[in-house]
CSV table of N, CA, C and O in Angstrom, one decimal:
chain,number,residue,atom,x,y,z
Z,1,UNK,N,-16.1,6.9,-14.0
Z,1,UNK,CA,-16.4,6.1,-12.8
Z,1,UNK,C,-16.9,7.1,-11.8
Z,1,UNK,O,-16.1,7.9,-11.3
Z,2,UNK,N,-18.0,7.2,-11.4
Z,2,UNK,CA,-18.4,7.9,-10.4
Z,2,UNK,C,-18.5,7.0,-8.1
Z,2,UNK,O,-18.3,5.9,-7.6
Z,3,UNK,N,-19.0,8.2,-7.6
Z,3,UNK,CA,-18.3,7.4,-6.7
Z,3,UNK,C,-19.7,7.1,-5.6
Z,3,UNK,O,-19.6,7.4,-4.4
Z,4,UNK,N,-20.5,6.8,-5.9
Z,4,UNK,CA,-21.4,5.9,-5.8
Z,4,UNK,C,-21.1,5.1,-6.1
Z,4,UNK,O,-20.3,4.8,-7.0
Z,5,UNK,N,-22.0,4.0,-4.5
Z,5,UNK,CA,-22.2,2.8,-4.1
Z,5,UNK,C,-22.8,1.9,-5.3
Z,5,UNK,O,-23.6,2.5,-6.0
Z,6,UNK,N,-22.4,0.6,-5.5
Z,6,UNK,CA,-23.5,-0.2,-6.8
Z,6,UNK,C,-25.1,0.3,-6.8
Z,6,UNK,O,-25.6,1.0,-7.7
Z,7,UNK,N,-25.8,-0.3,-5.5
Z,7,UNK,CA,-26.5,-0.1,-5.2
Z,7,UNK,C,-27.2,-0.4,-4.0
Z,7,UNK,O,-26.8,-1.4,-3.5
Z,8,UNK,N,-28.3,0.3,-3.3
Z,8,UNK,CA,-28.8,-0.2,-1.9
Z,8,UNK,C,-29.2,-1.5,-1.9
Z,8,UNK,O,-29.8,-2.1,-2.8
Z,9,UNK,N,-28.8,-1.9,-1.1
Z,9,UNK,CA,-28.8,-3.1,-0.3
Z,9,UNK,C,-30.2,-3.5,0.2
Z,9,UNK,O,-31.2,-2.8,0.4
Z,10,UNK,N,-29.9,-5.4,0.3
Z,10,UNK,CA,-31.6,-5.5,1.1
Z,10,UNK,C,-31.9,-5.6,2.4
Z,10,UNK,O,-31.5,-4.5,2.8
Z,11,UNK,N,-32.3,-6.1,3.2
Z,11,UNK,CA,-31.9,-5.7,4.4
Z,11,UNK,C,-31.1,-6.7,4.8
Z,11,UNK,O,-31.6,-7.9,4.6
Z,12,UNK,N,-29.8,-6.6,5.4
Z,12,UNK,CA,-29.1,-7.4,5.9
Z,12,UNK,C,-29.1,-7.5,7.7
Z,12,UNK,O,-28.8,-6.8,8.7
Z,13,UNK,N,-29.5,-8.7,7.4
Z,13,UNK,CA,-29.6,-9.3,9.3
Z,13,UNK,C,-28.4,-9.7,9.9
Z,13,UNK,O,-28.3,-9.8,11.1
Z,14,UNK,N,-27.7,-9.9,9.3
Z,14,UNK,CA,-26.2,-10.1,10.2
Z,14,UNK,C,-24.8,-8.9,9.8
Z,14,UNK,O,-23.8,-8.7,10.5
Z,15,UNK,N,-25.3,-8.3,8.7
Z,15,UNK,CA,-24.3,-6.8,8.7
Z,15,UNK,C,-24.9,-5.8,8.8
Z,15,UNK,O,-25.5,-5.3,7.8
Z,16,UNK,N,-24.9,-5.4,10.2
Z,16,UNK,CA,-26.5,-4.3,10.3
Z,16,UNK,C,-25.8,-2.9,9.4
Z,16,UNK,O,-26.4,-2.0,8.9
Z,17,UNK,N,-24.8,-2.9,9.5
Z,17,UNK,CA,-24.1,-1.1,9.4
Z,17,UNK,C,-24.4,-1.2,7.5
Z,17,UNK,O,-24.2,-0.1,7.0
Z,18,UNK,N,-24.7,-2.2,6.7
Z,18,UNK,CA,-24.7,-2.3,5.3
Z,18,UNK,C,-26.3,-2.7,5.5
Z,18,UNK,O,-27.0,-3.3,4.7
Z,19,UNK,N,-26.8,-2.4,6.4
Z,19,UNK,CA,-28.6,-2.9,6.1
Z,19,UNK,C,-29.1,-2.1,5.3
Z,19,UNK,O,-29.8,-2.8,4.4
Z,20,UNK,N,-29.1,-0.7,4.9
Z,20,UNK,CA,-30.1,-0.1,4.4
Z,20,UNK,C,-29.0,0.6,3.1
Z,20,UNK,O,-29.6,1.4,2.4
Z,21,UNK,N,-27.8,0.4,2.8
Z,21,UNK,CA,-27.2,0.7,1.9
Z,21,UNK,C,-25.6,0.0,1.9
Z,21,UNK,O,-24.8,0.2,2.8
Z,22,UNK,N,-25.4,-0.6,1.0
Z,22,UNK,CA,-24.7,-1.2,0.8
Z,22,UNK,C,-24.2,-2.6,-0.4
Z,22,UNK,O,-25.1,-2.7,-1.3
Z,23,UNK,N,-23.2,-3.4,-0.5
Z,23,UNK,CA,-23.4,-4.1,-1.7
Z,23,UNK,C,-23.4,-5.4,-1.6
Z,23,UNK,O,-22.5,-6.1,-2.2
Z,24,UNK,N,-24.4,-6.0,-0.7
Z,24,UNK,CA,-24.4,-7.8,-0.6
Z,24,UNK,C,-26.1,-7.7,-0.4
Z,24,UNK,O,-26.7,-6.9,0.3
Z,25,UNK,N,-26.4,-8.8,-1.4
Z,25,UNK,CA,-27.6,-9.0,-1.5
Z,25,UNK,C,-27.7,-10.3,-0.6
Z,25,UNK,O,-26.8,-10.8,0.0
Z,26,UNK,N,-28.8,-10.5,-0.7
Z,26,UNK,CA,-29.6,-11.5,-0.1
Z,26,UNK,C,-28.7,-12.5,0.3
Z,26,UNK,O,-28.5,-12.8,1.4
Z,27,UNK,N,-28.1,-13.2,-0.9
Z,27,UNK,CA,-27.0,-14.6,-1.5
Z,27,UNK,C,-26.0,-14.4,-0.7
Z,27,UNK,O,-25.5,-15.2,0.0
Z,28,UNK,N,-25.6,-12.9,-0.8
Z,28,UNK,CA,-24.2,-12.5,-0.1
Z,28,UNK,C,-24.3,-12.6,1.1
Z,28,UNK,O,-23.4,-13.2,1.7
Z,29,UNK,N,-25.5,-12.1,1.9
Z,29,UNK,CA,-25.6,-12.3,3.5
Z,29,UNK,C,-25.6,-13.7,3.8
Z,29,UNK,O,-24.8,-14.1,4.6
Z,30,UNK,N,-26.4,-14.4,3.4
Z,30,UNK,CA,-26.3,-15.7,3.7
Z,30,UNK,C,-25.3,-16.7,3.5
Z,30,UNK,O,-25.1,-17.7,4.2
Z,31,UNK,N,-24.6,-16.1,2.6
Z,31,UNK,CA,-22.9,-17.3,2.2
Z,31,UNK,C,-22.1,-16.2,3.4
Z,31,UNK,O,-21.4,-16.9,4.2
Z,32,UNK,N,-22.0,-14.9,3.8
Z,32,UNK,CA,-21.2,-14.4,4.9
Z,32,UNK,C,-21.8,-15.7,6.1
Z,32,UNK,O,-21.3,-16.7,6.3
Z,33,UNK,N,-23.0,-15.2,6.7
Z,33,UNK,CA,-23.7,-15.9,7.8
Z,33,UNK,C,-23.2,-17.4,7.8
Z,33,UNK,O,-22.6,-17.8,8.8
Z,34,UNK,N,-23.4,-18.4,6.5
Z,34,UNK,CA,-23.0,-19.9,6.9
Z,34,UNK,C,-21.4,-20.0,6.9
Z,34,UNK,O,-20.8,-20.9,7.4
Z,35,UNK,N,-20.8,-19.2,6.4
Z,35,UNK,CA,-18.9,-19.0,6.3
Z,35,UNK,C,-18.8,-19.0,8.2
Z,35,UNK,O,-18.2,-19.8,8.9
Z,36,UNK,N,-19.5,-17.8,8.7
Z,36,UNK,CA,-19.3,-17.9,10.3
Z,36,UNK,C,-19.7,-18.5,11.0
Z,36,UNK,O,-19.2,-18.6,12.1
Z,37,UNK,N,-20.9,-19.2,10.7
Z,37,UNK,CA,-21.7,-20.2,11.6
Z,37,UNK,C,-20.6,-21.4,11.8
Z,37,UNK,O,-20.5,-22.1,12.9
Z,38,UNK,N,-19.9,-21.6,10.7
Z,38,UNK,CA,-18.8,-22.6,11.1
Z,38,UNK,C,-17.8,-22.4,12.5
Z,38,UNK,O,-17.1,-23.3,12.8
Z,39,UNK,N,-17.7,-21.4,13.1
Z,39,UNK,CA,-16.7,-21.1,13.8
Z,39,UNK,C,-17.7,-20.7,15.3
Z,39,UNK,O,-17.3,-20.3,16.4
Z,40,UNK,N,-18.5,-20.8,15.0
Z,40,UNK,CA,-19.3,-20.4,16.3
Z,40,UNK,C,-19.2,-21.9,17.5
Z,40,UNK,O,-19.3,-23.1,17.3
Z,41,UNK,N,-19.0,-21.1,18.9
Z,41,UNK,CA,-18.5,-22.5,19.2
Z,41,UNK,C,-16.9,-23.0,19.4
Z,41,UNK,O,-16.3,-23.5,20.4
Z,42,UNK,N,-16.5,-22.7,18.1
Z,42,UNK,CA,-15.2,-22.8,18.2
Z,42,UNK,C,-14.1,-21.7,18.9
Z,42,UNK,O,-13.0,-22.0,19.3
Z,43,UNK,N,-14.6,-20.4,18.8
Z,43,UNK,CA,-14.1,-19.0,19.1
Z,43,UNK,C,-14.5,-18.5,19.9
Z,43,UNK,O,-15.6,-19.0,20.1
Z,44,UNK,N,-14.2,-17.4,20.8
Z,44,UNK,CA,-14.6,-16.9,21.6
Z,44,UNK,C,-15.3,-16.0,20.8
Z,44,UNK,O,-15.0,-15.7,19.7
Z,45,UNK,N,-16.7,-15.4,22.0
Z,45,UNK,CA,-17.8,-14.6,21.3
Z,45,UNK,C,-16.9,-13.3,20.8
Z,45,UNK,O,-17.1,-13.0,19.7
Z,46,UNK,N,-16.0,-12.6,21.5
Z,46,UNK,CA,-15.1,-11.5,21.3
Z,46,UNK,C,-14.5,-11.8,19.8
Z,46,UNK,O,-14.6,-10.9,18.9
Z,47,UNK,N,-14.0,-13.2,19.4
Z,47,UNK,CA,-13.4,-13.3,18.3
Z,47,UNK,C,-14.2,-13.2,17.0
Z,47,UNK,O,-13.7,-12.7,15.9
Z,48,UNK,N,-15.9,-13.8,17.3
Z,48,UNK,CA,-16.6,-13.9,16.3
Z,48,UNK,C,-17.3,-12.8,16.2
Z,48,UNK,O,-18.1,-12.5,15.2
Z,49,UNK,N,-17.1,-12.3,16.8
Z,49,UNK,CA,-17.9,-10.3,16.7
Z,49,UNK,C,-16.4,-9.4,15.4
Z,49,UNK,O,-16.6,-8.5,14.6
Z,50,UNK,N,-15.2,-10.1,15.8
Z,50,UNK,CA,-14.1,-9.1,15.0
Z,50,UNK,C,-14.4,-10.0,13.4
Z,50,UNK,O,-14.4,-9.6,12.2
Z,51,UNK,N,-14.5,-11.2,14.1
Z,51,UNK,CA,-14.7,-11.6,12.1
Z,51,UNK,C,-15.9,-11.6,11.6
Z,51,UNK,O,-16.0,-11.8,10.4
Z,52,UNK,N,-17.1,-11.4,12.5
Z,52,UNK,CA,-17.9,-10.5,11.3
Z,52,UNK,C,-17.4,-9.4,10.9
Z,52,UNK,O,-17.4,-9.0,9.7
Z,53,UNK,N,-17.1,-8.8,12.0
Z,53,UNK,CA,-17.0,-7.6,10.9
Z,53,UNK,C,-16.3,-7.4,10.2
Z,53,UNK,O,-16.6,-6.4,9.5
Z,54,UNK,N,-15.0,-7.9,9.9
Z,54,UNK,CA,-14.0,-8.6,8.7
Z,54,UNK,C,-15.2,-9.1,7.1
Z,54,UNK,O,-15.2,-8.6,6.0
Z,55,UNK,N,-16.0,-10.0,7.8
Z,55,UNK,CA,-16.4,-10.8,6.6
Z,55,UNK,C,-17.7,-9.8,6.1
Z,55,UNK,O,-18.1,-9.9,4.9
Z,56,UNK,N,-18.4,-8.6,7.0
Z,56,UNK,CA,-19.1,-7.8,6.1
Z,56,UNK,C,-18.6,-6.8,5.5
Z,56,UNK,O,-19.3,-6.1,4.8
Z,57,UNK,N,-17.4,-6.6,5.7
Z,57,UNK,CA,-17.0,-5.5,4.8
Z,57,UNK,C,-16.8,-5.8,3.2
Z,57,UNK,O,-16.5,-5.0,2.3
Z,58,UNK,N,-17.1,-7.2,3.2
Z,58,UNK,CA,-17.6,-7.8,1.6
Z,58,UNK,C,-19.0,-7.1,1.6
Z,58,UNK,O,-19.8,-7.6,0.9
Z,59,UNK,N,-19.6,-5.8,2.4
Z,59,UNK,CA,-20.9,-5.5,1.7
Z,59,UNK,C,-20.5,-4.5,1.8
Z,59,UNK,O,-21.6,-4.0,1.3
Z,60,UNK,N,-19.7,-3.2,2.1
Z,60,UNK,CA,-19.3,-1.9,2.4
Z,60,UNK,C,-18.9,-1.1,1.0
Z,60,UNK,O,-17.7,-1.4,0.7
Z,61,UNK,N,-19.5,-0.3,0.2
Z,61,UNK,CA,-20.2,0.2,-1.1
Z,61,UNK,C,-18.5,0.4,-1.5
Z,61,UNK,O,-17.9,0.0,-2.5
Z,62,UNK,N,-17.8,1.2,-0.2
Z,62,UNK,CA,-16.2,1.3,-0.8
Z,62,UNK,C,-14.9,0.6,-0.5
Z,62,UNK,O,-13.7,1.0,-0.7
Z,63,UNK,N,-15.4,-0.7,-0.1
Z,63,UNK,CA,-14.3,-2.2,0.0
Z,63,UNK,C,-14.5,-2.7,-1.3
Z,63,UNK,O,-13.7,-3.7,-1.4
Z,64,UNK,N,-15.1,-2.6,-2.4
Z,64,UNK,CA,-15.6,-4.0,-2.9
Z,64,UNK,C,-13.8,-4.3,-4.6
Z,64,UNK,O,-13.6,-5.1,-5.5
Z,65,UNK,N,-12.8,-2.8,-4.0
Z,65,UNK,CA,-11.7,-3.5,-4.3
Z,65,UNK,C,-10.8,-3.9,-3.7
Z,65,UNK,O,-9.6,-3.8,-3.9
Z,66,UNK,N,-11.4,-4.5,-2.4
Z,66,UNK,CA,-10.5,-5.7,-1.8
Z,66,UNK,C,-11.0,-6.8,-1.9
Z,66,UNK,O,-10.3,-7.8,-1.8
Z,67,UNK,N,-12.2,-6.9,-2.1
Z,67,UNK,CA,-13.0,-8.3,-2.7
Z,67,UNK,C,-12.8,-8.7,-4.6
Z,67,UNK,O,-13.6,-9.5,-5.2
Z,68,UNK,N,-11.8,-8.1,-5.2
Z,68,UNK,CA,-11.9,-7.8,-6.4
Z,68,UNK,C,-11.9,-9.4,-7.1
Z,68,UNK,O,-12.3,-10.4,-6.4
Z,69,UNK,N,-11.7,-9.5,-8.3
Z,69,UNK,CA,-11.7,-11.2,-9.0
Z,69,UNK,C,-10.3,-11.7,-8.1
Z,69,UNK,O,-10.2,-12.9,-7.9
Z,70,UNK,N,-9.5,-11.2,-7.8
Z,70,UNK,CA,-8.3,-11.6,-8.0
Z,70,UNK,C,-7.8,-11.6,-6.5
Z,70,UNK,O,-6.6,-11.5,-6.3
Z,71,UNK,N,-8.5,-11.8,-5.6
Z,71,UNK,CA,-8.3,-11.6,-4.1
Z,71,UNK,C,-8.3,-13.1,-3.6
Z,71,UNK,O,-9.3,-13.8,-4.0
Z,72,UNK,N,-7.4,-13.7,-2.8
Z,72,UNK,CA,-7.8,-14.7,-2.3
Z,72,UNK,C,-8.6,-14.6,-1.2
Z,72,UNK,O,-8.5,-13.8,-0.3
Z,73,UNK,N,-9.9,-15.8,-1.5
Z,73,UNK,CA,-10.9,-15.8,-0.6
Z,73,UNK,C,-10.5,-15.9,0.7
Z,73,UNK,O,-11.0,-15.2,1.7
Z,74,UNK,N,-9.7,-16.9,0.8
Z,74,UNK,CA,-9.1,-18.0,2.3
Z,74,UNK,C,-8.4,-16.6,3.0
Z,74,UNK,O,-8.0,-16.9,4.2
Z,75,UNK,N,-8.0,-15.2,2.5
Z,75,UNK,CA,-6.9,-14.6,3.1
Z,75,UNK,C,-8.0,-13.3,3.6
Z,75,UNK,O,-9.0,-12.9,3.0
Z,76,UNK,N,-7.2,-12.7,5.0
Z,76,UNK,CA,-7.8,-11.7,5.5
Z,76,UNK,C,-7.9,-10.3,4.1
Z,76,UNK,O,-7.2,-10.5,3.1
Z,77,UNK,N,-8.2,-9.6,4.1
Z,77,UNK,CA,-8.3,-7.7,3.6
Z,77,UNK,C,-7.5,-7.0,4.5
Z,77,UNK,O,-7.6,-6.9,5.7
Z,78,UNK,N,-6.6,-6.5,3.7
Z,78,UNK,CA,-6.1,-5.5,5.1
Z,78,UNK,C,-6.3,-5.0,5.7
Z,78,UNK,O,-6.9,-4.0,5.1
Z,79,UNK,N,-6.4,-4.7,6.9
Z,79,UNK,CA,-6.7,-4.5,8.2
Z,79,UNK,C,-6.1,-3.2,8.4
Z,79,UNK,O,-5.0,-2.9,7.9
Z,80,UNK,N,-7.1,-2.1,9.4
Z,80,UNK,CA,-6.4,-1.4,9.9
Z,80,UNK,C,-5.7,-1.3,10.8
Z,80,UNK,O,-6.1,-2.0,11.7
Z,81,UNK,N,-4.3,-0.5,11.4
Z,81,UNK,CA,-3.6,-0.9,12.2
Z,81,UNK,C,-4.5,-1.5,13.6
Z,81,UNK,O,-4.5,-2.7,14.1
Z,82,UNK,N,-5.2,-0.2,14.2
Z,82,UNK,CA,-5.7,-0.4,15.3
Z,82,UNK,C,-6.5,-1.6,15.5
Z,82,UNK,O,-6.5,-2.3,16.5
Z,83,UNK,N,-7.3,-2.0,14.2
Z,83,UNK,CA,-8.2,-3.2,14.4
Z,83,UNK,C,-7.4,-4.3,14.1
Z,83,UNK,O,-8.0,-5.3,14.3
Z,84,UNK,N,-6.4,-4.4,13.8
Z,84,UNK,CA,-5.6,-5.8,13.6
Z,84,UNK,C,-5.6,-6.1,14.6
Z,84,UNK,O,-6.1,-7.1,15.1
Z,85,UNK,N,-4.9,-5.0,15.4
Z,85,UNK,CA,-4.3,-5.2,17.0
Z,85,UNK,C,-5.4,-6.0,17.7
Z,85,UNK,O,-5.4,-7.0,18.4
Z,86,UNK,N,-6.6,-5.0,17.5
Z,86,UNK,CA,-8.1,-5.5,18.2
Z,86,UNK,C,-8.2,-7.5,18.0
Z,86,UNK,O,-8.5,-8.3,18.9
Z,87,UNK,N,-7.8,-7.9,16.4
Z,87,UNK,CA,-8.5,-8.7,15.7
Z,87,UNK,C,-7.5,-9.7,16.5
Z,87,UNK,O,-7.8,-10.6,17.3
Z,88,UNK,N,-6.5,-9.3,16.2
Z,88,UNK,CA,-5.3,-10.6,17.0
Z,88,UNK,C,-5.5,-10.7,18.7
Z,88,UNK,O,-5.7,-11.8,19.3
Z,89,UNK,N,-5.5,-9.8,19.0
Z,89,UNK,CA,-5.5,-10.0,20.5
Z,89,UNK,C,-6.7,-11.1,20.9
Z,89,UNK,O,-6.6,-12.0,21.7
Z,90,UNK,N,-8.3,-10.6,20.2
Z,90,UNK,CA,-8.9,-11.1,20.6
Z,90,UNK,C,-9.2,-12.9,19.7
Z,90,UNK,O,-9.9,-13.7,20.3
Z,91,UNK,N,-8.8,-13.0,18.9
Z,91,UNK,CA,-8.8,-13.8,18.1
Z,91,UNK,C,-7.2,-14.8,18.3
Z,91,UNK,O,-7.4,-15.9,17.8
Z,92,UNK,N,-6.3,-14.8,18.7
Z,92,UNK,CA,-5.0,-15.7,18.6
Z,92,UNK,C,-5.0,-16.8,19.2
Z,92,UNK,O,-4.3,-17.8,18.8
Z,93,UNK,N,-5.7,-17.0,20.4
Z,93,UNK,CA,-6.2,-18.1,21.2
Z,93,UNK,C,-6.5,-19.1,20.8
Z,93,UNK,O,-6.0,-20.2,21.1
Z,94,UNK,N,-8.1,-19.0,19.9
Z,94,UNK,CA,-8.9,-19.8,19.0
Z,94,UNK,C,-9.0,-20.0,18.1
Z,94,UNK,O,-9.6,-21.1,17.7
Z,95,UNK,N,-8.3,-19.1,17.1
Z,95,UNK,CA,-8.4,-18.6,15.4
Z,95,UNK,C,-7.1,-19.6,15.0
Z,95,UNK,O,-5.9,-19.5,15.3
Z,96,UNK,N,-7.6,-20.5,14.3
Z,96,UNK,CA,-6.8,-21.2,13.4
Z,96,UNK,C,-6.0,-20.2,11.9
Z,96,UNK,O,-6.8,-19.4,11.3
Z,97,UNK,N,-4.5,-20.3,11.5
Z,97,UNK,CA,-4.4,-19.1,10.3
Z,97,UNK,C,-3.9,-20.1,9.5
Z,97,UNK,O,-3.3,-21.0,9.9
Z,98,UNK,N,-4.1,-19.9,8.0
Z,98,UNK,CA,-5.7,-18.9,8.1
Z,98,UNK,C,-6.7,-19.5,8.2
Z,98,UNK,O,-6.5,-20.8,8.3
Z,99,UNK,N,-7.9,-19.1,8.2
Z,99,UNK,CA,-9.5,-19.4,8.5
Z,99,UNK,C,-9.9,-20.5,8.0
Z,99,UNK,O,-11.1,-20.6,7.8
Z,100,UNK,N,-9.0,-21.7,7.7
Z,100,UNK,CA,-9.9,-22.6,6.8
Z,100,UNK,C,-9.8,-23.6,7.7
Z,100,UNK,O,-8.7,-23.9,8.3
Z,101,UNK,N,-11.2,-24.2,7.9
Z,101,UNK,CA,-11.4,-25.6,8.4
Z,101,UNK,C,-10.6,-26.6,8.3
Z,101,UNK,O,-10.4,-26.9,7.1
Z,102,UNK,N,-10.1,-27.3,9.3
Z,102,UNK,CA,-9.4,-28.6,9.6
Z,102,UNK,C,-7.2,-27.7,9.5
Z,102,UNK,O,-6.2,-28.4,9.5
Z,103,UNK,N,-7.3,-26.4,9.5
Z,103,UNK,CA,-5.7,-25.8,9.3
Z,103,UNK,C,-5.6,-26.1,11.2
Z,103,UNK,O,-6.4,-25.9,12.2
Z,104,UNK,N,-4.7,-26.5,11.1
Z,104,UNK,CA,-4.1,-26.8,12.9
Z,104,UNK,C,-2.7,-25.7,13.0
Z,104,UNK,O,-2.2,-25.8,14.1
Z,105,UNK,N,-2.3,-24.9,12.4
Z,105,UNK,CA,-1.6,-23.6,12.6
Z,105,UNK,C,-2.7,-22.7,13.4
Z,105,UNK,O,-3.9,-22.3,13.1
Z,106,UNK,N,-2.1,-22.6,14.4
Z,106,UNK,CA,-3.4,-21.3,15.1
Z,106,UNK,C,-2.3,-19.8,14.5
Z,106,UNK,O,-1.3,-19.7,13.8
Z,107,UNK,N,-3.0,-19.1,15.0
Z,107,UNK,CA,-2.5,-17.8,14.8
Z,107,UNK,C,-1.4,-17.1,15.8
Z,107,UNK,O,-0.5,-16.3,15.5
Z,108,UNK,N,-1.7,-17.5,16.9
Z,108,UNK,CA,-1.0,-17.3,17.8
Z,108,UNK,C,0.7,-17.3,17.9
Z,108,UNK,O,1.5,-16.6,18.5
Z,109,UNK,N,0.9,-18.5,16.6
Z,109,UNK,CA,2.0,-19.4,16.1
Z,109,UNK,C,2.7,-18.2,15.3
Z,109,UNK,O,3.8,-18.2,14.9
Z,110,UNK,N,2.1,-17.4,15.3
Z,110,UNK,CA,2.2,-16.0,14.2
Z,110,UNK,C,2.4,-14.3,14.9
Z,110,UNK,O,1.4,-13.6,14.9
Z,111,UNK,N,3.4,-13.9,15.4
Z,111,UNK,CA,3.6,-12.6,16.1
Z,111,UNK,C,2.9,-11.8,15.3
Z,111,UNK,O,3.0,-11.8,14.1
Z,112,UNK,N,2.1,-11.0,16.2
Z,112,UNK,CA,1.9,-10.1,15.9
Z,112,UNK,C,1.7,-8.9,14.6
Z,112,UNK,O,0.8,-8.6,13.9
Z,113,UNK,N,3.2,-8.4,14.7
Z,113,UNK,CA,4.1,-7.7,14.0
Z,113,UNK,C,3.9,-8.9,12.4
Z,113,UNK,O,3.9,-8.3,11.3
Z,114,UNK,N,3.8,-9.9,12.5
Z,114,UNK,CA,4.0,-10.3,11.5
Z,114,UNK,C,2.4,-10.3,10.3
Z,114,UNK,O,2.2,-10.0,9.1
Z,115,UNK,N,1.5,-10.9,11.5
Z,115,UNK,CA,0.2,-11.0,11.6
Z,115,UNK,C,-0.5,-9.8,11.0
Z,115,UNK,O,-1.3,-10.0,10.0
Z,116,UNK,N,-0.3,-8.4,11.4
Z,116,UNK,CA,-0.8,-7.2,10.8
Z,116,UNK,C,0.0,-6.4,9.9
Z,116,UNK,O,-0.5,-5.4,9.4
């Protein structure tokens, strides 16, 4: 197993930091892009800037074993401490937990401490 990325990436328009190398193709940008388009509107712009960048680290050459077979889709990746903190604060207001359409548990409902 060597420790190279799959391979470069195409250009991605909504995960700019995976544009020119990284592991979501075309398909992948587009199923990230309509997964968040659902929430636009619903969240504050602050919230939907933290979960992109949550949902492109499904293109980041050394996440892709937290996206593994065996990962549930519906559930966050672990987070780093600092950015949880970032992710809840700005997110607890609006963010339904977890992420799935029509869940009426917000996150808020959820401390912190528990949350990260």
């Amino acid at each position: 197993l060597d420790s190279d990325p799959p391979f470069e990436g195409p250009n991605n328009q909504l995960c700019k930091a995976y544009e020119d190398f990284g592991c979501c193709t075309a398909a992948d940008n587009l199923a990230i892009f309509q997964d968040l388009a659902q929430w636009e509107g619903k969240v504050t712009p602050k919230c939907l800037k933290k979960m992109t960048e949550v949902a492109c680290t499904r293109c980041d050459p050394w996440a892709a074993h937290i996206y593994d077979g065996t990962a549930d889709p519906d559930k966050l990746p672990g987070l780093c401490p600092t950015f949880c903190h970032e992710f809840y604060e700005e997110c607890k207001d609006t963010l339904p937990f977890p992420m799935v359409p029509g869940n009426t548990a917000m996150l808020k409902e959820q401390d912190e401490a528990t949350f990260c």
